[in-house]
Coordinates of C-alpha atoms and ligand atoms in Angstrom, one line a residue:
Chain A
X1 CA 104.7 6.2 8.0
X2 CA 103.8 3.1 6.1
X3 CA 102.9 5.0 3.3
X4 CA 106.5 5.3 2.3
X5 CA 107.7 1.8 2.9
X6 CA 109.8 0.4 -0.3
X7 CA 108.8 -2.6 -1.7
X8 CA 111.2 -5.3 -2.3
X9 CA 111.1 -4.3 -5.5
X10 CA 111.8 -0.4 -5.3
X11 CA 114.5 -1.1 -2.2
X12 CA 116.4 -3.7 -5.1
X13 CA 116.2 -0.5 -8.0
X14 CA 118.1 1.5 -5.0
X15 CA 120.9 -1.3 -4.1
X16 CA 123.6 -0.3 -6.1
X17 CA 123.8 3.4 -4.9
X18 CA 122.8 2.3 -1.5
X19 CA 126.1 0.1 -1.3
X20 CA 128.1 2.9 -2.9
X21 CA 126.4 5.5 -0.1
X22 CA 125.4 7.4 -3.1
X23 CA 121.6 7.9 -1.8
X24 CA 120.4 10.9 0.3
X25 CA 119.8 10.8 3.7
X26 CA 116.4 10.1 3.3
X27 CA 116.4 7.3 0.8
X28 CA 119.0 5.9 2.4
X29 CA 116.7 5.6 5.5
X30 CA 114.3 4.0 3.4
X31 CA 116.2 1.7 2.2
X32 CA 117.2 1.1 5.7
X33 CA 113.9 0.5 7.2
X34 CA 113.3 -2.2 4.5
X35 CA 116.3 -4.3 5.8
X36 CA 116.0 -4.1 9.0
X37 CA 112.0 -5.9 8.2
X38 CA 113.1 -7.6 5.6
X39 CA 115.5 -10.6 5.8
X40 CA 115.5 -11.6 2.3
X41 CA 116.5 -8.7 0.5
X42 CA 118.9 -8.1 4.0
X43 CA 120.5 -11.1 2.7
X44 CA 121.1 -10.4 -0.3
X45 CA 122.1 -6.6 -0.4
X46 CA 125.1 -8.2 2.4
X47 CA 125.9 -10.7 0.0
X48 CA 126.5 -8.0 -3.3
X49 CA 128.3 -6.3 -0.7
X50 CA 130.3 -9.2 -0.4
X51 CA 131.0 -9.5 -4.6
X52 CA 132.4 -5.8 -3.9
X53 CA 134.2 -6.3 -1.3
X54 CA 135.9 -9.4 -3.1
X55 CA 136.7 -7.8 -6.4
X56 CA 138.2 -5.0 -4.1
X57 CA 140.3 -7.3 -2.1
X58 CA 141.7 -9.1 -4.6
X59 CA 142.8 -6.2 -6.8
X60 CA 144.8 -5.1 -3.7
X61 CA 147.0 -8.0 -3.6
X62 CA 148.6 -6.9 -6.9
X63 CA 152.1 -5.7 -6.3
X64 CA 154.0 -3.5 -8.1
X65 CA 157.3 -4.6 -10.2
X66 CA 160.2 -5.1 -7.3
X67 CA 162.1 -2.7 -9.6
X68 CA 159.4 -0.3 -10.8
X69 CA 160.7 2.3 -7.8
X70 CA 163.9 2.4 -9.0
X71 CA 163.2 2.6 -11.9
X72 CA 161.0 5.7 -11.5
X73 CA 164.1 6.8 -9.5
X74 CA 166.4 7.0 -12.4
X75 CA 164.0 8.2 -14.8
X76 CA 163.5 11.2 -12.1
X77 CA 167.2 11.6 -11.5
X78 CA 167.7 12.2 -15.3
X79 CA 164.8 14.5 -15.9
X80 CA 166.3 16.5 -13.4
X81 CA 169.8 16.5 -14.6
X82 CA 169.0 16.7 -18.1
X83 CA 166.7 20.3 -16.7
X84 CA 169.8 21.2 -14.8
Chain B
X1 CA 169.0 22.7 10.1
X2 CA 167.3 19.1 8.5
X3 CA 164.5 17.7 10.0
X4 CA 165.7 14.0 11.1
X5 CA 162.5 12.7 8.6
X6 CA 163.8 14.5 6.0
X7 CA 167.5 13.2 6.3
X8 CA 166.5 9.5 7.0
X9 CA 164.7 10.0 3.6
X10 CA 167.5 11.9 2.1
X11 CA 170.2 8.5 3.6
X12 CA 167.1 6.1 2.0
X13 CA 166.9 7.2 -1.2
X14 CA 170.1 5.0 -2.5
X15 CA 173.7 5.8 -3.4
X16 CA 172.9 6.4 -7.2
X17 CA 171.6 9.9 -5.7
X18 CA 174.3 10.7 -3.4
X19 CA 177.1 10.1 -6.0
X20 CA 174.8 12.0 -8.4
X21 CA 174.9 15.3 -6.4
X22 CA 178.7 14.6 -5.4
X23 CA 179.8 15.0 -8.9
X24 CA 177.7 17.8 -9.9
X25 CA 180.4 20.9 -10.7
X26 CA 180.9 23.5 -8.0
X27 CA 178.8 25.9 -7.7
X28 CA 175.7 24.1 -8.5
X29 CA 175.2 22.3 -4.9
X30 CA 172.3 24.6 -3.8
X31 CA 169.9 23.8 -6.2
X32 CA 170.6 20.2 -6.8
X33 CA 170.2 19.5 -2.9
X34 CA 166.7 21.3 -2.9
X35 CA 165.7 19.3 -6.6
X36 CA 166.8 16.4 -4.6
X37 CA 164.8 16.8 -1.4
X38 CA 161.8 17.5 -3.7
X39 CA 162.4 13.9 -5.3
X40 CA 163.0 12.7 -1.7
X41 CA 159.4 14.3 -0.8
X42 CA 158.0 12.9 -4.0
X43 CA 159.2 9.6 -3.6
X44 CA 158.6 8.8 -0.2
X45 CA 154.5 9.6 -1.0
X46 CA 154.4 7.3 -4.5
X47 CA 156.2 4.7 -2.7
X48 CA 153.5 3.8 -0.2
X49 CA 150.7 3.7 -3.3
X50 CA 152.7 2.5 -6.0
X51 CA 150.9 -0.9 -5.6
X52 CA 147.7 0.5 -6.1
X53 CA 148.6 3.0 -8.8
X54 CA 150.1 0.2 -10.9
X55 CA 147.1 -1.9 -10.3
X56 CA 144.9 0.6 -11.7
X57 CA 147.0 1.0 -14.7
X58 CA 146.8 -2.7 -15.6
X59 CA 143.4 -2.5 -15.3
X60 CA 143.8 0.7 -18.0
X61 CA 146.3 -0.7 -19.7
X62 CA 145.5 -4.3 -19.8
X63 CA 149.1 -5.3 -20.0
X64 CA 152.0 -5.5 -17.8
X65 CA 154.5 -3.6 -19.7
X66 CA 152.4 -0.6 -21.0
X67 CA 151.4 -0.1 -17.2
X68 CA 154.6 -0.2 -15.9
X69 CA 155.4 2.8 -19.0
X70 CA 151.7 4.3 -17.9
X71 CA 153.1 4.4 -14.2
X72 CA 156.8 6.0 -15.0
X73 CA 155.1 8.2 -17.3
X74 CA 153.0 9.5 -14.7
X75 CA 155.4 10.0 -12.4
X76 CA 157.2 11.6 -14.3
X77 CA 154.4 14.0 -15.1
X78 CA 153.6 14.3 -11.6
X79 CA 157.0 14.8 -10.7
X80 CA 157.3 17.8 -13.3
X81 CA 154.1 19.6 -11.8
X82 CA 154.7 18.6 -8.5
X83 CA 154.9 22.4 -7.2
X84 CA 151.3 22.5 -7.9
X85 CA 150.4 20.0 -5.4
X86 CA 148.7 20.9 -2.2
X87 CA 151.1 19.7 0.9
X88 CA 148.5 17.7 2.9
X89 CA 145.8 16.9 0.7
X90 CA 145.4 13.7 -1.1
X91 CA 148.6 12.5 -2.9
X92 CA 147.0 9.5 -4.0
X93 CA 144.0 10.9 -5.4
X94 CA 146.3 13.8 -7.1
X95 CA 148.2 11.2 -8.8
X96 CA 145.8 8.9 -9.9
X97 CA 144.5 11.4 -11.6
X98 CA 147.2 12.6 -13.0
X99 CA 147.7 8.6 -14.4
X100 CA 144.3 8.3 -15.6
X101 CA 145.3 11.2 -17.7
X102 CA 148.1 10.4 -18.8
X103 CA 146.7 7.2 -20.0
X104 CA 144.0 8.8 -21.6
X105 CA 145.7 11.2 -23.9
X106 CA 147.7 8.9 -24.8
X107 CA 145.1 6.5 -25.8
X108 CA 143.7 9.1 -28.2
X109 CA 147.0 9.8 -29.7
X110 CA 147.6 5.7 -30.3
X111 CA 144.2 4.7 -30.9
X112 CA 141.8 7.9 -31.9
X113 CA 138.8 4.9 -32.9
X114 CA 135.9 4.7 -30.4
X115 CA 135.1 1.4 -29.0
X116 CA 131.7 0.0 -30.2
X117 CA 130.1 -1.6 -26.8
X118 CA 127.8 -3.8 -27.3
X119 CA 124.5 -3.7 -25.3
X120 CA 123.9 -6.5 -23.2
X121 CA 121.6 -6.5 -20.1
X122 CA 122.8 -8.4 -17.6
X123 CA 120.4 -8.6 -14.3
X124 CA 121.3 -7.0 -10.9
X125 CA 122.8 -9.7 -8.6
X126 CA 123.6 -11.8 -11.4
X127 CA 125.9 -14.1 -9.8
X128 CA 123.3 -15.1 -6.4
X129 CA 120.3 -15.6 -9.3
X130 CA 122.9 -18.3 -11.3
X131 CA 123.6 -19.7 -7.7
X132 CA 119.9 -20.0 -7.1
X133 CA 119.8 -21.9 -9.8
X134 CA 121.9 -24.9 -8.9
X135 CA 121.2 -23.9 -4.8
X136 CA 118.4 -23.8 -2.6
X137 CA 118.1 -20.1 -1.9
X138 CA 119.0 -20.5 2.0
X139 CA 122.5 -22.0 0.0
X140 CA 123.1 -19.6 -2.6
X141 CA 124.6 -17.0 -0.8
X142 CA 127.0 -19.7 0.8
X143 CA 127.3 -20.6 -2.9
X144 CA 128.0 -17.0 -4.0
X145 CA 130.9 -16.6 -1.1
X146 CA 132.9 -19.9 -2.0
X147 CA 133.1 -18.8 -5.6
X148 CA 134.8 -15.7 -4.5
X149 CA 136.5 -17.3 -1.9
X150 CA 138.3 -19.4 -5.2
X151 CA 138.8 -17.0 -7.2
X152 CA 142.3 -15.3 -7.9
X153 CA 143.5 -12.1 -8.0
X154 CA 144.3 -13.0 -11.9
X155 CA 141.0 -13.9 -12.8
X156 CA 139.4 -10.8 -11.6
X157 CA 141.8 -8.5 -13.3
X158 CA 140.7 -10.5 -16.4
X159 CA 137.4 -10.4 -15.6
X160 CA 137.9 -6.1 -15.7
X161 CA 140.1 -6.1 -18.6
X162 CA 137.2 -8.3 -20.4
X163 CA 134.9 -5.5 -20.0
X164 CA 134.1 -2.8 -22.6
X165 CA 136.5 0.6 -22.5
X166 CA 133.7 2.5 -21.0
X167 CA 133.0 0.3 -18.5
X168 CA 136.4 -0.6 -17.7
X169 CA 137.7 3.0 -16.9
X170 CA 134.9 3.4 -14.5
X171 CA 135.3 0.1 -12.7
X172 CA 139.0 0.4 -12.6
X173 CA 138.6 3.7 -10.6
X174 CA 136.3 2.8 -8.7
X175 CA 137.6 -0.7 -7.3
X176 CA 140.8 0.6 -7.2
X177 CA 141.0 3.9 -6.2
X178 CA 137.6 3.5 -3.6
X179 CA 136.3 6.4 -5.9
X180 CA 133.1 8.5 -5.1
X181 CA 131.0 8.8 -8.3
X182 CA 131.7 12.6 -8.1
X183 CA 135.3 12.0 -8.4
X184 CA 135.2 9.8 -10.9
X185 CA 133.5 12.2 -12.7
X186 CA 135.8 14.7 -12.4
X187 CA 138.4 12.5 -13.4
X188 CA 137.5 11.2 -16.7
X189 CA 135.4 14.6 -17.5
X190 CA 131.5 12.9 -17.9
X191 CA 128.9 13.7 -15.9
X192 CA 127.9 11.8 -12.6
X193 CA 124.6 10.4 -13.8
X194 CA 127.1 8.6 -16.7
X195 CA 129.6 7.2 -14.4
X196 CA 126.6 5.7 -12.2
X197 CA 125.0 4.2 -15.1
X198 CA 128.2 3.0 -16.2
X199 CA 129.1 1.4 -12.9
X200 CA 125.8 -0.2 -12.4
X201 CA 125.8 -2.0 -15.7
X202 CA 129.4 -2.3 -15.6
X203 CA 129.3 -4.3 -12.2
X204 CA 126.9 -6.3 -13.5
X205 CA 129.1 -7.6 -16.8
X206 CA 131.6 -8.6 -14.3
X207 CA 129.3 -10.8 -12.4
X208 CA 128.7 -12.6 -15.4
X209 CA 132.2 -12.7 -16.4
X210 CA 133.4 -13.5 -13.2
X211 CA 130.3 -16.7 -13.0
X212 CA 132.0 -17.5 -16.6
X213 CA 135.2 -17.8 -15.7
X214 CA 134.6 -19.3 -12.3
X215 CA 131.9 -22.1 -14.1
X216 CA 135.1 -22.3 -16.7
X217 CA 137.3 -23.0 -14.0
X218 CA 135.4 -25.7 -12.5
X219 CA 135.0 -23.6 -9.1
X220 CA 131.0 -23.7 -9.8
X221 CA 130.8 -27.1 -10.6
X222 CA 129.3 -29.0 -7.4
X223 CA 126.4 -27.3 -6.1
X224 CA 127.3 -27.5 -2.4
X225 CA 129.9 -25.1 -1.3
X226 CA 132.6 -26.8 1.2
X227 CA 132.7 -30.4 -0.6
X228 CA 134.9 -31.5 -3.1
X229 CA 137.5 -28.7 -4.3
X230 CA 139.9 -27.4 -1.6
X231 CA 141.4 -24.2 -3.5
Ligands
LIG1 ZN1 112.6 -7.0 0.7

């Protein structure tokens, strides 16, 4: 059991793709077991989690043109007259 | 026999239709009504992600008015191939796609020369190592969180439009859209392994240039998070 216990080190090389959910089941389980033993790298995998989660949250708040709707409106209107 | 969704959408979509349809000649009222409940349909699922959409094509575009172009074009596209979508599966994902496309042939047409990107290694958690420089490491992450917490929707965008082409495109997708690697894949045609490297290192250069642009902004400067600044 201990024989496959990441190191600091080796759990770090996996954080991007562990914070994507890109790892298998089993390395993901790995990865796992480190946190919940280690507080340090616990830390700071939740806090590059938190960077995502920013960038993500702010790129949301953009809003679209008020008149970009209607403007895709017309443009559809005419592509359909202009087909008949 | 209209479904009552279907004729709220039909009494939403504006007068501009309506008058449209009225003064089409006789004879013609079948297949206008059934083009116009397909633009209805159409509408009523961009409406709902047109935020989004046009976010991701500022990040492709890097300016306002070629995104807003990017997003009619698209629409238009989608609009046109419409019949090919699958009622019930992902609109959003559909036309994203469809956008990223759009954007990319056009960017070949307009500008056929490959970016050079130049190589620059920028550590994993790049932003809590510079805040454990100026913090104690029990503060850094407190550090790390206010920094966000200050910065603005506009510097991120720049932060993403800062970043090399082949970055950019990945990152876009992936903050945006919420984009598996596999998806992302499939969108801009490269293989998986690509797009992860791509996102890893790209992530990475945005750390830095988000730390840049915050130090630039002054929303680094005073090691302890809370005092000073208010926002
Ligand atoms: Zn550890």
């Amino acid at each position: 059991m201990s024989a496959n216990r990441l190191t600091c080190e080796e759990a770090f090389r996996r954080l991007d793709d562990y914070l994507d959910r890109e790892l298998g089941p089993g390395e993901t389980a790995e990865v796992r077991r480190h946190l919940e033993v280690c507080a340090m790298c616990a830390g700071e995998f939740g806090i590059e989690a938190e960077v995502l989660d920013a960038v993500r949250e702010k790129l949301r708040r953009i809003a679209a043109p008020p008149d970009l709707m209607a403007a895709i409106s017309a443009k559809l209107a005419a592509a359909r007259q202009s087909e008949g | 026999m209209v479904a009552s969704h279907l004729a709220r959408g039909i009494f939403s979509l504006g007068r501009r239709h309506l008058r449209r349809i009225g003064s089409l000649p006789r004879g013609t009222m079948a297949q206008p009504t059934r083009d116009a409940q397909r633009a209805t349909e159409f509408e009523a699922l961009l409406e709902p992600i047109l935020a989004g959409a046009y976010g991701l094509a500022l990040q492709l575009t890097r300016n306002r008015a070629d995104a807003e172009d990017l997003v009619q074009e698209a629409a238009l596209l989608a609009f046109r191939g419409f019949e090919g979508f699958e009622r019930g599966t992902n609109f959003r994902a559909w036309f994203f796609r469809i956008l990223t496309n759009t954007f990319l042939s056009g960017r070949r047409k307009r500008r056929p020369e490959a970016e050079a990107v130049p190589f620059e290694d920028v550590p994993v958690a790049y932003m809590q190592r510079q805040a454990r420089e100026i913090a104690s490491a029990e503060q850094a992450g407190d550090l790390v969180r206010a920094v966000l917490g200050k910065l603005e929707t506009e510097e991120v965008t720049a932060a993403i439009e800062a970043l090399p082409e082949e970055f950019r495109l990945v990152a876009a997708l992936y903050f945006v859209r919420d984009s598996s690697y596999q998806e992302i894949s499939e969108i801009l045609g490269i293989p998986v392994g690509t797009v992860r490297s791509r996102l890893h290192r790209g992530r990475r250069l945005l750390q830095k240039r988000l730390w840049q642009i915050a130090q630039d902004h002054g929303l680094v400067a005073g090691a302890a998070p809370g005092e000073g600044r208010t926002g």
